[in-house]
mmCIF file with all atom_site columns, C-alpha atoms in Angstrom:
data_model
loop_
_atom_site.group_PDB
_atom_site.id
_atom_site.type_symbol
_atom_site.label_atom_id
_atom_site.label_alt_id
_atom_site.label_comp_id
_atom_site.label_asym_id
_atom_site.label_entity_id
_atom_site.label_seq_id
_atom_site.pdbx_PDB_ins_code
_atom_site.Cartn_x
_atom_site.Cartn_y
_atom_site.Cartn_z
_atom_site.occupancy
_atom_site.B_iso_or_equiv
_atom_site.pdbx_formal_charge
_atom_site.auth_seq_id
_atom_site.auth_comp_id
_atom_site.auth_asym_id
_atom_site.auth_atom_id
_atom_site.pdbx_PDB_model_num
ATOM 1   C CA . MET A 1 1   ? 106.298 81.916  76.063  1.00 0.00 ? 1   MET A CA 1
ATOM 2   C CA . THR A 1 2   ? 105.371 85.616  75.732  1.00 0.00 ? 2   THR A CA 1
ATOM 3   C CA . SER A 1 3   ? 106.973 88.276  77.446  1.00 0.00 ? 3   SER A CA 1
ATOM 4   C CA . MET A 1 4   ? 105.646 88.687  81.165  1.00 0.00 ? 4   MET A CA 1
ATOM 5   C CA . ASN A 1 5   ? 106.363 90.546  84.240  1.00 0.00 ? 5   ASN A CA 1
ATOM 6   C CA . TYR A 1 6   ? 107.043 88.391  87.364  1.00 0.00 ? 6   TYR A CA 1
ATOM 7   C CA . ILE A 1 7   ? 106.658 90.176  90.811  1.00 0.00 ? 7   ILE A CA 1
ATOM 8   C CA . GLY A 1 8   ? 108.053 89.144  94.122  1.00 0.00 ? 8   GLY A CA 1
ATOM 9   C CA . PHE A 1 9   ? 106.903 90.607  97.376  1.00 0.00 ? 9   PHE A CA 1
ATOM 10  C CA . PHE A 1 10  ? 109.446 90.946  100.217 1.00 0.00 ? 10  PHE A CA 1
ATOM 11  C CA . GLN A 1 11  ? 109.202 91.856  103.911 1.00 0.00 ? 11  GLN A CA 1
ATOM 12  C CA . LYS A 1 12  ? 112.645 93.480  104.366 1.00 0.00 ? 12  LYS A CA 1
ATOM 13  C CA . PRO A 1 13  ? 114.327 95.937  102.178 1.00 0.00 ? 13  PRO A CA 1
ATOM 14  C CA . GLU A 1 14  ? 117.843 94.427  102.640 1.00 0.00 ? 14  GLU A CA 1
ATOM 15  C CA . VAL A 1 15  ? 116.569 91.054  101.394 1.00 0.00 ? 15  VAL A CA 1
ATOM 16  C CA . LEU A 1 16  ? 115.036 93.031  98.409  1.00 0.00 ? 16  LEU A CA 1
ATOM 17  C CA . LEU A 1 17  ? 118.332 94.609  97.604  1.00 0.00 ? 17  LEU A CA 1
ATOM 18  C CA . LYS A 1 18  ? 120.085 91.291  97.695  1.00 0.00 ? 18  LYS A CA 1
ATOM 19  C CA . ALA A 1 19  ? 117.651 89.703  95.388  1.00 0.00 ? 19  ALA A CA 1
ATOM 20  C CA . ARG A 1 20  ? 118.076 92.598  92.924  1.00 0.00 ? 20  ARG A CA 1
ATOM 21  C CA . ASN A 1 21  ? 121.805 91.921  93.070  1.00 0.00 ? 21  ASN A CA 1
ATOM 22  C CA . SER A 1 22  ? 121.356 88.305  92.465  1.00 0.00 ? 22  SER A CA 1
ATOM 23  C CA . PHE A 1 23  ? 119.236 89.018  89.406  1.00 0.00 ? 23  PHE A CA 1
ATOM 24  C CA . GLU A 1 24  ? 121.844 91.203  87.924  1.00 0.00 ? 24  GLU A CA 1
ATOM 25  C CA . ILE A 1 25  ? 124.652 88.601  88.771  1.00 0.00 ? 25  ILE A CA 1
ATOM 26  C CA . ALA A 1 26  ? 122.289 85.957  86.938  1.00 0.00 ? 26  ALA A CA 1
ATOM 27  C CA . GLY A 1 27  ? 122.514 88.025  83.809  1.00 0.00 ? 27  GLY A CA 1
ATOM 28  C CA . PHE A 1 28  ? 119.172 90.107  83.911  1.00 0.00 ? 28  PHE A CA 1
ATOM 29  C CA . LYS A 1 29  ? 119.818 93.515  82.586  1.00 0.00 ? 29  LYS A CA 1
ATOM 30  C CA . PRO A 1 30  ? 119.078 96.450  85.014  1.00 0.00 ? 30  PRO A CA 1
ATOM 31  C CA . SER A 1 31  ? 116.536 97.791  82.536  1.00 0.00 ? 31  SER A CA 1
ATOM 32  C CA . ALA A 1 32  ? 114.665 94.398  83.076  1.00 0.00 ? 32  ALA A CA 1
ATOM 33  C CA . LEU A 1 33  ? 114.253 95.099  86.953  1.00 0.00 ? 33  LEU A CA 1
ATOM 34  C CA . VAL A 1 34  ? 111.878 97.429  88.593  1.00 0.00 ? 34  VAL A CA 1
ATOM 35  C CA . VAL A 1 35  ? 112.324 97.831  92.283  1.00 0.00 ? 35  VAL A CA 1
ATOM 36  C CA . GLN A 1 36  ? 109.835 99.312  94.634  1.00 0.00 ? 36  GLN A CA 1
ATOM 37  C CA . ASP A 1 37  ? 111.585 99.856  97.915  1.00 0.00 ? 37  ASP A CA 1
ATOM 38  C CA . SER A 1 38  ? 109.561 102.831 99.379  1.00 0.00 ? 38  SER A CA 1
ATOM 39  C CA . GLU A 1 39  ? 108.609 102.395 103.072 1.00 0.00 ? 39  GLU A CA 1
ATOM 40  C CA . ASP A 1 40  ? 105.098 103.618 102.443 1.00 0.00 ? 40  ASP A CA 1
ATOM 41  C CA . ASP A 1 41  ? 104.345 100.891 99.858  1.00 0.00 ? 41  ASP A CA 1
ATOM 42  C CA . PRO A 1 42  ? 104.989 97.070  99.725  1.00 0.00 ? 42  PRO A CA 1
ATOM 43  C CA . LEU A 1 43  ? 108.503 95.994  98.894  1.00 0.00 ? 43  LEU A CA 1
ATOM 44  C CA . MET A 1 44  ? 108.322 94.543  95.490  1.00 0.00 ? 44  MET A CA 1
ATOM 45  C CA . LEU A 1 45  ? 110.743 93.468  92.581  1.00 0.00 ? 45  LEU A CA 1
ATOM 46  C CA . CYS A 1 46  ? 109.465 93.166  89.289  1.00 0.00 ? 46  CYS A CA 1
ATOM 47  C CA . VAL A 1 47  ? 111.475 91.222  86.576  1.00 0.00 ? 47  VAL A CA 1
ATOM 48  C CA . LYS A 1 48  ? 110.637 90.988  82.830  1.00 0.00 ? 48  LYS A CA 1
ATOM 49  C CA . LEU A 1 49  ? 110.937 87.505  81.513  1.00 0.00 ? 49  LEU A CA 1
ATOM 50  C CA . ASN A 1 50  ? 111.151 86.418  77.981  1.00 0.00 ? 50  ASN A CA 1
ATOM 51  C CA . ASP A 1 51  ? 111.408 82.700  78.157  1.00 0.00 ? 51  ASP A CA 1
ATOM 52  C CA . GLU A 1 52  ? 111.268 79.532  80.270  1.00 0.00 ? 52  GLU A CA 1
ATOM 53  C CA . TYR A 1 53  ? 114.841 79.663  81.363  1.00 0.00 ? 53  TYR A CA 1
ATOM 54  C CA . GLU A 1 54  ? 114.294 83.206  82.738  1.00 0.00 ? 54  GLU A CA 1
ATOM 55  C CA . LEU A 1 55  ? 111.141 82.071  84.490  1.00 0.00 ? 55  LEU A CA 1
ATOM 56  C CA . GLN A 1 56  ? 113.001 79.164  86.236  1.00 0.00 ? 56  GLN A CA 1
ATOM 57  C CA . MET A 1 57  ? 115.913 81.567  87.290  1.00 0.00 ? 57  MET A CA 1
ATOM 58  C CA . ALA A 1 58  ? 113.320 84.077  88.741  1.00 0.00 ? 58  ALA A CA 1
ATOM 59  C CA . ASN A 1 59  ? 111.571 81.173  90.625  1.00 0.00 ? 59  ASN A CA 1
ATOM 60  C CA . ASN A 1 60  ? 114.810 80.027  92.067  1.00 0.00 ? 60  ASN A CA 1
ATOM 61  C CA . ILE A 1 61  ? 116.007 83.527  93.136  1.00 0.00 ? 61  ILE A CA 1
ATOM 62  C CA . PHE A 1 62  ? 112.668 84.272  94.793  1.00 0.00 ? 62  PHE A CA 1
ATOM 63  C CA . LYS A 1 63  ? 112.450 80.882  96.393  1.00 0.00 ? 63  LYS A CA 1
ATOM 64  C CA . PHE A 1 64  ? 115.989 81.461  97.758  1.00 0.00 ? 64  PHE A CA 1
ATOM 65  C CA . TYR A 1 65  ? 115.084 84.917  99.246  1.00 0.00 ? 65  TYR A CA 1
ATOM 66  C CA . GLY A 1 66  ? 111.822 83.720  100.645 1.00 0.00 ? 66  GLY A CA 1
ATOM 67  C CA . VAL A 1 67  ? 109.370 86.163  99.006  1.00 0.00 ? 67  VAL A CA 1
ATOM 68  C CA . THR A 1 68  ? 105.969 86.297  100.632 1.00 0.00 ? 68  THR A CA 1
ATOM 69  C CA . HIS A 1 69  ? 103.889 86.427  97.426  1.00 0.00 ? 69  HIS A CA 1
ATOM 70  C CA . ILE A 1 70  ? 104.578 86.014  93.738  1.00 0.00 ? 70  ILE A CA 1
ATOM 71  C CA . ASP A 1 71  ? 102.371 87.451  91.016  1.00 0.00 ? 71  ASP A CA 1
ATOM 72  C CA . GLN A 1 72  ? 102.485 87.405  87.122  1.00 0.00 ? 72  GLN A CA 1
ATOM 73  C CA . LEU A 1 73  ? 101.288 90.161  84.821  1.00 0.00 ? 73  LEU A CA 1
ATOM 74  C CA . SER A 1 74  ? 101.563 90.617  81.225  1.00 0.00 ? 74  SER A CA 1
ATOM 75  C CA . THR A 1 75  ? 101.079 94.418  81.399  1.00 0.00 ? 75  THR A CA 1
ATOM 76  C CA . LYS A 1 76  ? 104.102 96.638  80.451  1.00 0.00 ? 76  LYS A CA 1
ATOM 77  C CA . ILE A 1 77  ? 105.808 98.107  83.625  1.00 0.00 ? 77  ILE A CA 1
ATOM 78  C CA . ASP A 1 78  ? 108.545 100.678 83.240  1.00 0.00 ? 78  ASP A CA 1
ATOM 79  C CA . ASN A 1 79  ? 108.892 102.271 86.610  1.00 0.00 ? 79  ASN A CA 1
ATOM 80  C CA . ALA A 1 80  ? 108.137 101.863 90.282  1.00 0.00 ? 80  ALA A CA 1
ATOM 81  C CA . GLU A 1 81  ? 105.067 104.245 90.270  1.00 0.00 ? 81  GLU A CA 1
ATOM 82  C CA . GLU A 1 82  ? 103.540 102.355 87.497  1.00 0.00 ? 82  GLU A CA 1
ATOM 83  C CA . LEU A 1 83  ? 104.238 98.897  89.287  1.00 0.00 ? 83  LEU A CA 1
ATOM 84  C CA . ARG A 1 84  ? 102.419 100.304 92.420  1.00 0.00 ? 84  ARG A CA 1
ATOM 85  C CA . ARG A 1 85  ? 99.361  101.352 90.577  1.00 0.00 ? 85  ARG A CA 1
ATOM 86  C CA . ILE A 1 86  ? 99.130  98.082  88.545  1.00 0.00 ? 86  ILE A CA 1
ATOM 87  C CA . ILE A 1 87  ? 99.450  96.052  91.851  1.00 0.00 ? 87  ILE A CA 1
ATOM 88  C CA . SER A 1 88  ? 97.003  98.193  93.508  1.00 0.00 ? 88  SER A CA 1
ATOM 89  C CA . ILE A 1 89  ? 94.291  97.674  90.618  1.00 0.00 ? 89  ILE A CA 1
ATOM 90  C CA . HIS A 1 90  ? 95.219  93.969  90.637  1.00 0.00 ? 90  HIS A CA 1
ATOM 91  C CA . SER A 1 91  ? 94.788  93.437  94.319  1.00 0.00 ? 91  SER A CA 1
ATOM 92  C CA . ARG A 1 92  ? 91.372  95.144  94.294  1.00 0.00 ? 92  ARG A CA 1
ATOM 93  C CA . GLN A 1 93  ? 90.302  92.642  91.624  1.00 0.00 ? 93  GLN A CA 1
ATOM 94  C CA . GLN A 1 94  ? 91.058  89.783  93.879  1.00 0.00 ? 94  GLN A CA 1
ATOM 95  C CA . ILE A 1 95  ? 88.955  90.797  97.017  1.00 0.00 ? 95  ILE A CA 1
ATOM 96  C CA . PHE A 1 96  ? 87.354  88.030  98.604  1.00 0.00 ? 96  PHE A CA 1
ATOM 97  C CA . THR A 1 97  ? 84.060  86.794  97.123  1.00 0.00 ? 97  THR A CA 1
ATOM 98  C CA . PRO A 1 98  ? 81.933  84.116  98.928  1.00 0.00 ? 98  PRO A CA 1
ATOM 99  C CA . LYS A 1 99  ? 82.112  80.552  97.439  1.00 0.00 ? 99  LYS A CA 1
ATOM 100 C CA . ALA A 1 100 ? 78.362  80.016  97.446  1.00 0.00 ? 100 ALA A CA 1
ATOM 101 C CA . ILE A 1 101 ? 75.389  82.096  98.052  1.00 0.00 ? 101 ILE A CA 1
ATOM 102 C CA . ALA A 1 102 ? 72.514  80.283  100.175 1.00 0.00 ? 102 ALA A CA 1
ATOM 103 C CA . THR A 1 103 ? 69.212  80.138  98.492  1.00 0.00 ? 103 THR A CA 1
ATOM 104 C CA . HIS A 1 104 ? 66.133  79.740  100.363 1.00 0.00 ? 104 HIS A CA 1
ATOM 105 C CA . LYS A 1 105 ? 63.973  76.792  99.284  1.00 0.00 ? 105 LYS A CA 1
ATOM 106 C CA . HIS A 1 106 ? 61.374  76.860  101.909 1.00 0.00 ? 106 HIS A CA 1
ATOM 107 C CA . PHE A 1 107 ? 60.240  80.411  102.641 1.00 0.00 ? 107 PHE A CA 1
ATOM 108 C CA . HIS A 1 108 ? 57.096  79.179  104.408 1.00 0.00 ? 108 HIS A CA 1
ATOM 109 C CA . GLU A 1 109 ? 59.139  77.732  107.285 1.00 0.00 ? 109 GLU A CA 1
ATOM 110 C CA . GLY A 1 110 ? 60.073  81.163  108.675 1.00 0.00 ? 110 GLY A CA 1
ATOM 111 C CA . MET A 1 111 ? 63.391  81.998  110.533 1.00 0.00 ? 111 MET A CA 1
ATOM 112 C CA . ASN A 1 112 ? 64.208  78.372  111.210 1.00 0.00 ? 112 ASN A CA 1
ATOM 113 C CA . ALA A 1 113 ? 64.427  77.785  107.414 1.00 0.00 ? 113 ALA A CA 1
ATOM 114 C CA . GLU A 1 114 ? 66.798  80.717  107.027 1.00 0.00 ? 114 GLU A CA 1
ATOM 115 C CA . ILE A 1 115 ? 69.274  79.530  109.940 1.00 0.00 ? 115 ILE A CA 1
ATOM 116 C CA . GLN A 1 116 ? 69.278  76.047  108.507 1.00 0.00 ? 116 GLN A CA 1
ATOM 117 C CA . SER A 1 117 ? 70.092  77.137  104.925 1.00 0.00 ? 117 SER A CA 1
ATOM 118 C CA . PHE A 1 118 ? 73.608  78.566  106.127 1.00 0.00 ? 118 PHE A CA 1
ATOM 119 C CA . PRO A 1 119 ? 76.391  75.979  105.710 1.00 0.00 ? 119 PRO A CA 1
ATOM 120 C CA . ASN A 1 120 ? 78.113  75.045  109.115 1.00 0.00 ? 120 ASN A CA 1
ATOM 121 C CA . GLU A 1 121 ? 81.650  76.275  109.276 1.00 0.00 ? 121 GLU A CA 1
#
């Protein structure tokens, strides 16, 4: 396993701080943790992982504290500002795209063909 960053998103700042303490108790160095706890931005904890054991520990801790979303990045992250910037770019890349684009096969049928070509939802 190559080194990666594992990011958990939290809803409450006190839960984020408890999770950070749990990572330190589990043996993660403080330098391997990046915490984003500003009120203006999402609450995030990023942990640098080096092997499968650390990945399993991170999964267990995030699961215990009920993170709302987990993301994995291979980009190097050193501080909270860089974490916010990377997450902002990453989230813009995942903007919703439609599953299928309807094609019109029967142009001569007029408006009815267009209405019938849209899938029922």
